[in-house]
mmCIF file of C-alpha atoms in Angstrom:
data_model
loop_
_atom_site.group_PDB
_atom_site.id
_atom_site.type_symbol
_atom_site.label_atom_id
_atom_site.label_comp_id
_atom_site.label_asym_id
_atom_site.label_seq_id
_atom_site.Cartn_x
_atom_site.Cartn_y
_atom_site.Cartn_z
ATOM 1 C CA MET A 16 23.386 -10.984 74.391
ATOM 2 C CA THR A 17 21.734 -9.984 77.694
ATOM 3 C CA ILE A 18 24.074 -7.622 79.522
ATOM 4 C CA ARG A 19 23.476 -7.258 83.222
ATOM 5 C CA HIS A 20 26.622 -5.442 84.325
ATOM 6 C CA HIS A 21 27.206 -2.040 82.841
ATOM 7 C CA LEU A 22 29.673 0.861 82.844
ATOM 8 C CA SER A 23 29.362 3.333 85.619
ATOM 9 C CA ASP A 24 28.235 6.990 84.978
ATOM 10 C CA GLN A 25 31.633 8.054 86.161
ATOM 11 C CA LEU A 26 33.411 6.006 83.457
ATOM 12 C CA LEU A 27 30.903 6.959 80.757
ATOM 13 C CA MET A 28 31.267 10.684 81.561
ATOM 14 C CA ALA A 29 35.037 10.484 81.742
ATOM 15 C CA TYR A 30 35.076 8.697 78.366
ATOM 16 C CA ALA A 31 32.745 11.252 76.799
ATOM 17 C CA ALA A 32 34.950 14.071 78.100
ATOM 18 C CA GLY A 33 38.207 12.435 77.000
ATOM 19 C CA ASP A 34 39.505 12.082 80.560
ATOM 20 C CA LEU A 35 40.378 8.397 80.712
ATOM 21 C CA PRO A 36 43.807 6.627 80.246
ATOM 22 C CA GLU A 37 44.055 4.679 77.014
ATOM 23 C CA ALA A 38 43.557 1.258 78.558
ATOM 24 C CA PHE A 39 40.190 2.320 80.077
ATOM 25 C CA ASN A 40 39.153 4.049 76.872
ATOM 26 C CA LEU A 41 39.709 0.719 75.091
ATOM 27 C CA VAL A 42 37.557 -1.219 77.542
ATOM 28 C CA THR A 43 34.802 1.424 77.427
ATOM 29 C CA ALA A 44 34.714 1.537 73.638
ATOM 30 C CA THR A 45 34.634 -2.177 73.523
ATOM 31 C CA HIS A 46 31.774 -2.474 75.990
ATOM 32 C CA VAL A 47 29.812 0.283 74.285
ATOM 33 C CA SER A 48 30.221 -1.594 71.017
ATOM 34 C CA LEU A 49 28.331 -4.481 72.616
ATOM 35 C CA CYS A 50 25.841 -2.554 74.696
ATOM 36 C CA ASP A 51 23.088 -0.281 73.406
ATOM 37 C CA GLU A 52 22.157 0.833 76.863
ATOM 38 C CA CYS A 53 25.630 2.209 77.514
ATOM 39 C CA ARG A 54 25.763 3.660 73.966
ATOM 40 C CA ALA A 55 22.672 5.656 74.713
ATOM 41 C CA ARG A 56 23.935 6.794 78.095
ATOM 42 C CA LEU A 57 27.221 7.813 76.413
ATOM 43 C CA ALA A 58 25.286 9.890 73.872
ATOM 44 C CA ALA A 59 23.643 11.683 76.789
ATOM 45 C CA PHE A 60 27.036 12.552 78.323
ATOM 46 C CA GLU A 61 28.296 13.730 74.971
ATOM 47 C CA ALA A 62 25.262 16.042 74.904
ATOM 48 C CA VAL A 63 26.496 17.490 78.158
ATOM 49 C CA GLY A 64 29.760 18.261 76.332
ATOM 50 C CA GLY A 65 27.661 19.954 73.644
ATOM 51 C CA ALA A 66 25.886 22.051 76.278
ATOM 52 C CA VAL A 67 29.155 23.020 77.901
ATOM 53 C CA LEU A 68 30.476 24.154 74.540
ATOM 54 C CA GLN A 69 27.293 26.034 73.736
ATOM 55 C CA GLU A 70 27.246 27.805 77.082
ATOM 56 C CA ALA A 71 30.944 28.518 77.095
ATOM 57 C CA ASP A 72 32.389 31.958 76.734
ATOM 58 C CA SER A 73 33.785 32.676 73.365
ATOM 59 C CA VAL A 74 37.265 33.994 72.491
ATOM 60 C CA GLU A 75 37.349 36.079 69.365
ATOM 61 C CA MET A 76 39.036 34.542 66.388
ATOM 62 C CA SER A 77 41.492 36.760 64.354
ATOM 63 C CA ASP A 78 39.978 38.666 61.423
ATOM 64 C CA ALA A 79 41.494 36.482 58.807
ATOM 65 C CA SER A 80 40.582 33.184 60.368
ATOM 66 C CA LEU A 81 37.417 32.402 58.281
ATOM 67 C CA ALA A 82 39.220 33.038 55.049
ATOM 68 C CA ALA A 83 42.256 30.974 56.308
ATOM 69 C CA CYS A 84 39.895 28.129 57.213
ATOM 70 C CA LEU A 85 38.226 28.218 53.773
ATOM 71 C CA ASP A 86 41.633 28.098 52.137
ATOM 72 C CA ARG A 87 42.529 25.209 54.232
ATOM 73 C CA ILE A 88 39.326 23.388 53.179
ATOM 74 C CA GLU A 89 40.183 24.049 49.470
ATOM 75 C CA GLN A 90 43.552 22.438 49.932
ATOM 76 C CA MET A 91 42.271 19.436 51.903
ATOM 77 C CA PRO A 92 42.479 16.178 50.101
ATOM 78 C CA GLN A 93 39.033 14.554 49.379
ATOM 79 C CA ALA A 94 38.016 12.738 52.548
ATOM 80 C CA THR A 95 39.378 9.254 52.083
ATOM 81 C CA HIS A 96 37.077 6.569 53.243
ATOM 82 C CA ARG A 97 39.194 4.344 55.363
ATOM 83 C CA ALA A 98 37.638 0.959 55.764
ATOM 84 C CA PRO A 99 36.716 0.872 59.449
ATOM 85 C CA MET A 100 38.105 -2.032 61.482
ATOM 86 C CA ARG A 101 35.468 -4.758 61.718
ATOM 87 C CA ARG A 102 34.453 -7.020 64.546
ATOM 88 C CA ALA A 103 36.533 -10.206 64.518
ATOM 89 C CA GLY A 104 34.973 -13.179 66.213
ATOM 90 C CA CYS A 105 34.106 -12.198 69.767
ATOM 91 C CA PHE A 106 36.295 -9.029 69.556
ATOM 92 C CA PRO A 107 34.381 -5.884 68.790
ATOM 93 C CA ALA A 108 36.041 -3.448 66.308
ATOM 94 C CA PRO A 109 38.034 -1.278 68.739
ATOM 95 C CA LEU A 110 39.660 -4.339 70.359
ATOM 96 C CA ALA A 111 40.127 -6.025 66.988
ATOM 97 C CA GLY A 112 42.038 -2.952 65.909
ATOM 98 C CA TYR A 113 44.577 -3.401 68.717
ATOM 99 C CA ILE A 114 45.030 -7.067 68.002
ATOM 100 C CA GLY A 115 44.891 -6.939 64.240
ATOM 101 C CA GLY A 116 42.159 -9.591 64.280
ATOM 102 C CA GLY A 117 40.192 -11.878 66.547
ATOM 103 C CA PRO A 118 41.094 -14.275 69.327
ATOM 104 C CA GLU A 119 43.083 -16.462 66.918
ATOM 105 C CA SER A 120 45.453 -13.569 66.322
ATOM 106 C CA VAL A 121 46.431 -13.038 69.970
ATOM 107 C CA LYS A 122 49.960 -13.760 70.922
ATOM 108 C CA TRP A 123 49.232 -15.528 74.254
ATOM 109 C CA ARG A 124 51.682 -16.217 77.054
ATOM 110 C CA ASN A 125 51.090 -19.133 79.376
ATOM 111 C CA LEU A 126 50.618 -18.332 83.047
ATOM 112 C CA GLY A 127 50.184 -22.012 84.029
ATOM 113 C CA ALA A 128 47.179 -24.311 84.446
ATOM 114 C CA GLY A 129 45.971 -23.426 80.998
ATOM 115 C CA VAL A 130 45.551 -19.752 81.925
ATOM 116 C CA LYS A 131 47.028 -17.394 79.294
ATOM 117 C CA GLN A 132 47.353 -13.646 78.962
ATOM 118 C CA ALA A 133 48.485 -11.090 76.429
ATOM 119 C CA ILE A 134 49.423 -7.573 77.468
ATOM 120 C CA LEU A 135 48.223 -4.870 74.933
ATOM 121 C CA ARG A 136 50.240 -1.832 73.962
ATOM 122 C CA THR A 137 48.658 1.204 75.647
ATOM 123 C CA GLY A 138 49.739 4.376 77.370
ATOM 124 C CA ARG A 139 51.529 3.747 80.648
ATOM 125 C CA ASP A 140 49.109 5.289 83.094
ATOM 126 C CA ALA A 141 47.033 2.157 82.947
ATOM 127 C CA SER A 142 47.514 -1.333 81.454
ATOM 128 C CA ALA A 143 45.289 -3.532 79.456
ATOM 129 C CA ARG A 144 45.471 -7.214 78.789
ATOM 130 C CA LEU A 145 43.527 -10.159 77.458
ATOM 131 C CA LEU A 146 43.013 -13.148 79.691
ATOM 132 C CA TYR A 147 42.130 -16.688 78.639
ATOM 133 C CA ILE A 148 40.828 -18.780 81.416
ATOM 134 C CA PRO A 149 39.793 -22.443 80.880
ATOM 135 C CA ALA A 150 36.552 -23.687 82.540
ATOM 136 C CA GLY A 151 36.940 -24.173 86.250
ATOM 137 C CA GLN A 152 40.133 -22.094 86.564
ATOM 138 C CA ALA A 153 40.361 -18.993 88.718
ATOM 139 C CA VAL A 154 40.563 -15.628 87.121
ATOM 140 C CA PRO A 155 44.139 -14.415 88.168
ATOM 141 C CA ASP A 156 44.831 -11.798 90.700
ATOM 142 C CA HIS A 157 41.494 -10.543 91.861
ATOM 143 C CA GLY A 158 42.586 -8.531 94.783
ATOM 144 C CA HIS A 159 42.750 -4.969 93.583
ATOM 145 C CA ARG A 160 44.536 -1.696 94.080
ATOM 146 C CA GLY A 161 43.263 1.246 92.124
ATOM 147 C CA LEU A 162 40.519 0.533 89.632
ATOM 148 C CA GLU A 163 40.202 -2.639 87.626
ATOM 149 C CA LEU A 164 37.731 -3.216 84.744
ATOM 150 C CA THR A 165 37.157 -6.760 83.510
ATOM 151 C CA LEU A 166 34.974 -7.140 80.338
ATOM 152 C CA VAL A 167 33.855 -10.646 79.376
ATOM 153 C CA LEU A 168 34.081 -11.377 75.606
ATOM 154 C CA GLN A 169 33.434 -15.132 75.629
ATOM 155 C CA GLY A 170 32.374 -17.668 78.251
ATOM 156 C CA ALA A 171 31.556 -16.445 81.723
ATOM 157 C CA PHE A 172 33.050 -16.217 85.223
ATOM 158 C CA ARG A 173 31.341 -16.133 88.606
ATOM 159 C CA ASP A 174 32.067 -15.595 92.227
ATOM 160 C CA ASP A 175 29.915 -16.048 95.331
ATOM 161 C CA ALA A 176 27.778 -13.122 94.561
ATOM 162 C CA ASP A 177 27.399 -12.835 90.837
ATOM 163 C CA ARG A 178 27.865 -14.097 87.244
ATOM 164 C CA PHE A 179 29.562 -12.204 84.440
ATOM 165 C CA GLY A 180 28.710 -13.355 80.871
ATOM 166 C CA PRO A 181 29.536 -12.028 77.481
ATOM 167 C CA GLY A 182 29.363 -8.208 77.375
ATOM 168 C CA ASP A 183 29.261 -7.872 81.140
ATOM 169 C CA ILE A 184 31.792 -5.668 82.827
ATOM 170 C CA GLU A 185 33.057 -5.958 86.382
ATOM 171 C CA ILE A 186 34.177 -2.712 87.968
ATOM 172 C CA ALA A 187 36.386 -3.438 91.020
ATOM 173 C CA ASP A 188 38.215 -1.212 93.352
ATOM 174 C CA GLU A 189 40.147 -1.693 96.659
ATOM 175 C CA ALA A 190 37.072 -3.003 98.393
ATOM 176 C CA VAL A 191 36.816 -6.043 96.234
ATOM 177 C CA GLU A 192 38.672 -9.202 97.245
ATOM 178 C CA HIS A 193 37.271 -12.326 95.693
ATOM 179 C CA THR A 194 38.172 -15.324 93.525
ATOM 180 C CA PRO A 195 36.028 -15.549 90.457
ATOM 181 C CA VAL A 196 36.165 -18.780 88.483
ATOM 182 C CA ALA A 197 35.550 -19.474 84.871
ATOM 183 C CA GLU A 198 32.327 -21.343 84.249
ATOM 184 C CA ALA A 199 31.915 -24.711 82.650
ATOM 185 C CA GLY A 200 31.756 -24.435 78.891
ATOM 186 C CA PRO A 201 33.975 -22.586 76.437
ATOM 187 C CA ALA A 202 37.070 -20.865 77.906
ATOM 188 C CA CYS A 203 36.429 -17.506 79.338
ATOM 189 C CA ILE A 204 38.152 -14.621 77.440
ATOM 190 C CA CYS A 205 38.249 -11.240 79.111
ATOM 191 C CA LEU A 206 39.652 -7.836 78.436
ATOM 192 C CA ALA A 207 40.974 -6.319 81.675
ATOM 193 C CA ALA A 208 42.430 -2.955 82.460
ATOM 194 C CA THR A 209 43.845 -1.546 85.636
ATOM 195 C CA ASP A 210 45.474 1.683 86.652
ATOM 196 C CA ALA A 211 47.549 0.024 89.398
ATOM 197 C CA PRO A 212 49.990 -2.936 89.418
ATOM 198 C CA LEU A 213 48.015 -6.012 90.352
ATOM 199 C CA ARG A 214 48.668 -7.735 93.687
ATOM 200 C CA PHE A 215 48.770 -11.486 93.743
ATOM 201 C CA ASN A 216 47.450 -13.582 96.583
ATOM 202 C CA ALA A 217 49.212 -16.810 95.525
ATOM 203 C CA LEU A 218 52.897 -17.228 96.177
ATOM 204 C CA ILE A 219 54.066 -18.319 92.728
ATOM 205 C CA PRO A 220 52.450 -15.570 90.727
ATOM 206 C CA ARG A 221 53.762 -13.023 93.264
ATOM 207 C CA LEU A 222 57.279 -14.039 92.474
ATOM 208 C CA ALA A 223 56.483 -14.033 88.762
ATOM 209 C CA GLN A 224 55.053 -10.602 88.860
ATOM 210 C CA PRO A 225 58.075 -8.566 87.915
ATOM 211 C CA PHE A 226 58.699 -10.721 84.874
ATOM 212 C CA LEU A 227 55.106 -10.559 83.691
ATOM 213 C CA ARG A 228 55.098 -6.732 83.412
ATOM 214 C CA ILE A 229 51.836 -6.371 85.271
ATOM 215 C CA MET B 24 20.673 34.125 76.583
ATOM 216 C CA GLN B 25 21.418 35.154 73.013
ATOM 217 C CA ALA B 26 18.573 34.969 70.583
ATOM 218 C CA ASP B 27 20.644 33.172 67.929
ATOM 219 C CA LYS B 28 20.926 30.137 70.190
ATOM 220 C CA VAL B 29 17.262 29.330 69.948
ATOM 221 C CA GLU B 30 16.418 30.776 66.565
ATOM 222 C CA THR B 31 19.164 29.614 64.234
ATOM 223 C CA ASP B 32 18.723 26.157 62.775
ATOM 224 C CA TRP B 33 22.345 25.019 62.956
ATOM 225 C CA ALA B 34 21.558 21.573 61.640
ATOM 226 C CA ALA B 35 20.025 23.039 58.473
ATOM 227 C CA LEU B 36 23.233 25.025 57.894
ATOM 228 C CA VAL B 37 25.387 21.878 58.234
ATOM 229 C CA LEU B 38 23.102 20.125 55.671
ATOM 230 C CA ARG B 39 23.649 23.078 53.303
ATOM 231 C CA VAL B 40 27.390 22.671 53.680
ATOM 232 C CA ARG B 41 26.958 19.026 53.009
ATOM 233 C CA ASP B 42 24.683 19.270 50.047
ATOM 234 C CA HIS B 43 25.753 22.575 48.370
ATOM 235 C CA GLN B 44 29.223 23.342 49.818
ATOM 236 C CA ASP B 45 27.433 26.534 50.853
ATOM 237 C CA LYS B 46 30.152 28.959 52.082
ATOM 238 C CA ALA B 47 27.609 31.467 53.571
ATOM 239 C CA ALA B 48 26.131 28.642 55.723
ATOM 240 C CA PHE B 49 29.636 27.657 56.734
ATOM 241 C CA ALA B 50 30.520 31.257 57.646
ATOM 242 C CA ALA B 51 27.485 31.455 59.921
ATOM 243 C CA LEU B 52 28.515 28.194 61.679
ATOM 244 C CA PHE B 53 32.126 29.456 61.843
ATOM 245 C CA ARG B 54 31.145 32.764 63.491
ATOM 246 C CA HIS B 55 29.134 30.988 66.034
ATOM 247 C CA PHE B 56 31.145 27.902 66.875
ATOM 248 C CA ALA B 57 34.855 28.725 66.144
ATOM 249 C CA PRO B 58 35.124 31.289 69.032
ATOM 250 C CA ARG B 59 33.490 28.737 71.416
ATOM 251 C CA VAL B 60 35.853 26.009 70.297
ATOM 252 C CA LYS B 61 38.735 28.337 70.859
ATOM 253 C CA ALA B 62 37.579 29.211 74.332
ATOM 254 C CA PHE B 63 36.990 25.503 75.036
ATOM 255 C CA LEU B 64 40.566 24.640 73.977
ATOM 256 C CA MET B 65 42.134 27.471 75.878
ATOM 257 C CA LYS B 66 40.285 26.248 79.034
ATOM 258 C CA SER B 67 41.840 22.822 78.286
ATOM 259 C CA GLY B 68 45.274 24.349 78.539
ATOM 260 C CA ALA B 69 46.104 25.410 74.913
ATOM 261 C CA ASP B 70 47.610 28.846 74.450
ATOM 262 C CA ALA B 71 45.727 31.295 72.237
ATOM 263 C CA GLY B 72 47.722 30.527 69.116
ATOM 264 C CA LEU B 73 47.349 26.763 69.329
ATOM 265 C CA ALA B 74 43.632 27.145 70.211
ATOM 266 C CA GLU B 75 43.048 29.368 67.218
ATOM 267 C CA GLU B 76 44.822 26.979 64.868
ATOM 268 C CA CYS B 77 42.960 23.952 66.281
ATOM 269 C CA ALA B 78 39.611 25.794 66.155
ATOM 270 C CA GLN B 79 40.237 26.229 62.413
ATOM 271 C CA ASP B 80 40.943 22.476 62.135
ATOM 272 C CA VAL B 81 37.786 21.636 63.965
ATOM 273 C CA MET B 82 35.688 23.800 61.670
ATOM 274 C CA ALA B 83 37.480 22.420 58.555
ATOM 275 C CA THR B 84 36.670 18.898 59.918
ATOM 276 C CA LEU B 85 33.012 19.967 60.239
ATOM 277 C CA TRP B 86 33.094 20.829 56.470
ATOM 278 C CA GLN B 87 34.829 17.628 55.511
ATOM 279 C CA LYS B 88 32.679 15.267 57.649
ATOM 280 C CA ALA B 89 29.334 17.066 57.111
ATOM 281 C CA HIS B 90 28.131 13.906 55.388
ATOM 282 C CA LEU B 91 28.548 11.972 58.606
ATOM 283 C CA PHE B 92 26.560 14.301 60.780
ATOM 284 C CA ASP B 93 23.143 12.927 61.693
ATOM 285 C CA PRO B 94 20.991 15.784 63.121
ATOM 286 C CA THR B 95 18.433 13.323 64.565
ATOM 287 C CA ARG B 96 21.000 11.831 66.892
ATOM 288 C CA ALA B 97 22.883 14.898 68.168
ATOM 289 C CA SER B 98 22.786 18.644 67.993
ATOM 290 C CA VAL B 99 25.457 20.528 66.033
ATOM 291 C CA ALA B 100 26.893 21.768 69.333
ATOM 292 C CA THR B 101 27.314 18.118 70.543
ATOM 293 C CA TRP B 102 28.803 17.077 67.266
ATOM 294 C CA VAL B 103 31.252 20.049 67.271
ATOM 295 C CA PHE B 104 32.133 19.173 70.901
ATOM 296 C CA THR B 105 33.126 15.572 69.870
ATOM 297 C CA ILE B 106 35.332 16.914 67.047
ATOM 298 C CA ALA B 107 36.908 19.575 69.344
ATOM 299 C CA ARG B 108 37.425 16.834 72.103
ATOM 300 C CA ASN B 109 39.272 14.622 69.609
ATOM 301 C CA ARG B 110 41.353 17.521 68.361
ATOM 302 C CA ARG B 111 42.269 18.453 71.935
ATOM 303 C CA ILE B 112 43.367 14.844 72.563
ATOM 304 C CA ASP B 113 45.634 14.956 69.538
ATOM 305 C CA ALA B 114 46.943 18.401 70.109
ATOM 306 C CA LEU B 115 47.719 18.068 73.750
ATOM 307 C CA ARG B 116 49.006 14.536 73.340
ATOM 308 C CA LYS B 117 46.458 12.964 75.611
ATOM 309 C CA ALA B 118 45.742 9.296 75.873
ATOM 310 C CA ARG B 119 44.662 7.572 72.692
ATOM 311 C CA ARG B 120 40.895 7.139 72.576
ATOM 312 C CA PRO B 121 39.516 4.302 70.460
ATOM 313 C CA GLU B 122 35.928 4.804 69.338
ATOM 314 C CA PRO B 123 33.098 2.348 69.722
ATOM 315 C CA GLU B 124 32.102 0.343 66.633
ATOM 316 C CA ASP B 125 30.151 2.303 64.094
ATOM 317 C CA LEU B 126 26.526 1.418 63.671
ATOM 318 C CA PRO B 127 25.022 1.086 60.204
ATOM 319 C CA TRP B 128 22.587 3.896 60.840
ATOM 320 C CA GLY B 129 24.138 6.574 58.701
ATOM 321 C CA PRO B 130 22.319 9.887 58.370
ATOM 322 C CA GLU B 131 19.131 9.960 56.314
ATOM 323 C CA PRO B 132 19.243 12.309 53.227
ATOM 324 C CA GLU B 133 16.024 13.914 54.525
ATOM 325 C CA PRO B 134 16.066 13.711 58.302
ATOM 326 C CA ASP B 135 12.854 13.859 60.223
ATOM 327 C CA GLN B 136 12.386 17.492 61.188
ATOM 328 C CA ALA B 137 10.649 16.716 64.493
ATOM 329 C CA GLU B 138 13.558 14.579 65.554
ATOM 330 C CA VAL B 139 16.114 17.198 64.518
ATOM 331 C CA PHE B 140 14.201 19.828 66.526
ATOM 332 C CA GLU B 141 14.161 17.443 69.528
ATOM 333 C CA ALA B 142 17.898 16.861 69.491
ATOM 334 C CA GLN B 143 18.508 20.626 69.347
ATOM 335 C CA GLN B 144 15.942 21.296 72.069
ATOM 336 C CA GLU B 145 17.699 18.714 74.284
ATOM 337 C CA THR B 146 20.956 20.575 74.061
ATOM 338 C CA ASP B 147 19.229 23.927 74.765
ATOM 339 C CA LYS B 148 17.510 22.474 77.804
ATOM 340 C CA LEU B 149 20.703 20.881 79.122
ATOM 341 C CA GLY B 150 22.495 24.250 78.635
ATOM 342 C CA GLN B 151 19.767 26.001 80.763
ATOM 343 C CA ALA B 152 19.942 23.265 83.394
ATOM 344 C CA LEU B 153 23.716 23.592 83.494
ATOM 345 C CA ALA B 154 23.474 27.399 83.923
ATOM 346 C CA GLN B 155 21.104 26.916 86.806
ATOM 347 C CA LEU B 156 23.343 24.501 88.752
ATOM 348 C CA PRO B 157 25.178 25.760 91.829
ATOM 349 C CA ASP B 158 28.485 27.359 90.710
ATOM 350 C CA LYS B 159 30.685 24.687 92.309
ATOM 351 C CA GLN B 160 28.764 21.830 90.709
ATOM 352 C CA ARG B 161 28.681 23.484 87.308
ATOM 353 C CA ALA B 162 32.396 24.191 87.471
ATOM 354 C CA LEU B 163 33.139 20.616 88.207
ATOM 355 C CA ILE B 164 31.173 19.438 85.103
ATOM 356 C CA GLU B 165 32.857 22.022 82.955
ATOM 357 C CA ARG B 166 36.254 21.062 84.109
ATOM 358 C CA ALA B 167 35.581 17.393 83.386
ATOM 359 C CA PHE B 168 34.706 18.346 79.796
ATOM 360 C CA TYR B 169 37.736 20.640 79.458
ATOM 361 C CA GLY B 170 39.793 17.533 80.188
ATOM 362 C CA ASP B 171 40.905 18.933 83.491
ATOM 363 C CA LEU B 172 39.745 16.076 85.782
ATOM 364 C CA SER B 173 40.764 12.494 86.127
ATOM 365 C CA HIS B 174 38.081 9.810 86.135
ATOM 366 C CA SER B 175 38.199 9.429 89.910
ATOM 367 C CA GLU B 176 37.543 13.105 90.318
ATOM 368 C CA ILE B 177 34.380 13.086 88.343
ATOM 369 C CA ALA B 178 31.189 13.378 90.285
ATOM 370 C CA THR B 179 28.653 10.700 89.379
ATOM 371 C CA GLU B 180 25.673 12.864 90.141
ATOM 372 C CA THR B 181 25.533 15.628 87.640
ATOM 373 C CA GLY B 182 22.128 17.050 88.574
ATOM 374 C CA LEU B 183 21.339 17.300 84.854
ATOM 375 C CA PRO B 184 18.248 15.861 83.161
ATOM 376 C CA LEU B 185 19.937 13.189 81.033
ATOM 377 C CA GLY B 186 17.153 10.582 81.089
ATOM 378 C CA THR B 187 15.193 11.920 78.191
ATOM 379 C CA ILE B 188 18.221 11.995 75.928
ATOM 380 C CA LYS B 189 19.216 8.508 76.872
ATOM 381 C CA SER B 190 15.697 7.149 76.309
ATOM 382 C CA ARG B 191 15.384 8.796 72.931
ATOM 383 C CA ILE B 192 18.697 7.337 71.675
ATOM 384 C CA ARG B 193 17.854 3.979 73.218
ATOM 385 C CA LEU B 194 14.570 3.883 71.249
ATOM 386 C CA ALA B 195 16.436 4.829 68.043
ATOM 387 C CA LEU B 196 18.823 1.992 68.632
ATOM 388 C CA ASP B 197 16.018 -0.502 69.260
ATOM 389 C CA ARG B 198 14.395 0.557 66.047
ATOM 390 C CA LEU B 199 17.659 0.104 64.193
ATOM 391 C CA ARG B 200 18.202 -3.313 65.667
ATOM 392 C CA GLN B 201 14.745 -4.398 64.555
ATOM 393 C CA GLN B 202 15.461 -3.219 60.978
ATOM 394 C CA MET B 203 18.704 -5.084 60.992
ATOM 395 C CA SER B 204 17.290 -8.385 62.197
#
């Protein structure tokens, strides 16, 4: 997999620091699972966290705290080795964990013209959903408010300027207004997250928006 | 700067906890890191009682997960930071934060000492670079890591030398991929 479109420093640092809404955390963790370049950049930002901790002031612990901590360790159950969630098809482990499996386990809802989506359960400050776009169909609602991340898991989409294939992430804000289309070949499956309600440019989807919870 | 920062081999202490359940090694780690974790959590908005409680949890997790620590990938400070961050997210009911897929590159029983030293040196150098930043810029980075900024408020230019760390981890990942294929 040759990934050409990566996470921004801003997103990686926010993820390292624990500053992102859940939906963006999910997209970031999913991309990093596919992308060694971003995994290495993330490690560098986590090292900044280490340096912040190392340089931080300290606040004295109470006298009995070490003994209390050792007591706590004595009483802890043996670390249980939970089997980590595995990759399922084109879904890396963090996403597979949300779905409980791969693409075949998704409960899709039709949006028309073969396009399907599934909204994932995340915190309310941003929303995440999976999109399924047959070859030649437009990726829905690509005018943006706020920030929208779109991560390709299978297939590809392209607009006038660029192509996004498996593992690529599109980071779009207010400035972006375009109509990407799924490439010929297998249907394009994307994980998308946004921190604003999406705005539709076509009449029908606009009417449908309240019912689709997006 | 305190002498113990550069002279104590924190990674060796974690390995003694891992291999021998060494309470003296743990006590040294506790005395150094617990007060910093407590301060970190208080800056994140926890009161002193909650921060003390969570700092104990973080140190207990260090004991329990010592077998997962890979000193060639990250310094002890960086590892403790990630545990403290996760504890903060739980304690202060922040957004759920899924982790990337684990890689099958678990820690070596006998880590390469040069690599361990390098990871520690990187954190020390970063700490020095952080201390030398203009106050405003440093404060912004600290606030990001205390969980006090939203992603849109985070400055993309940190002014910190992150390239060497990224390159080193990237090389290690390339090596791992070669071994796997």
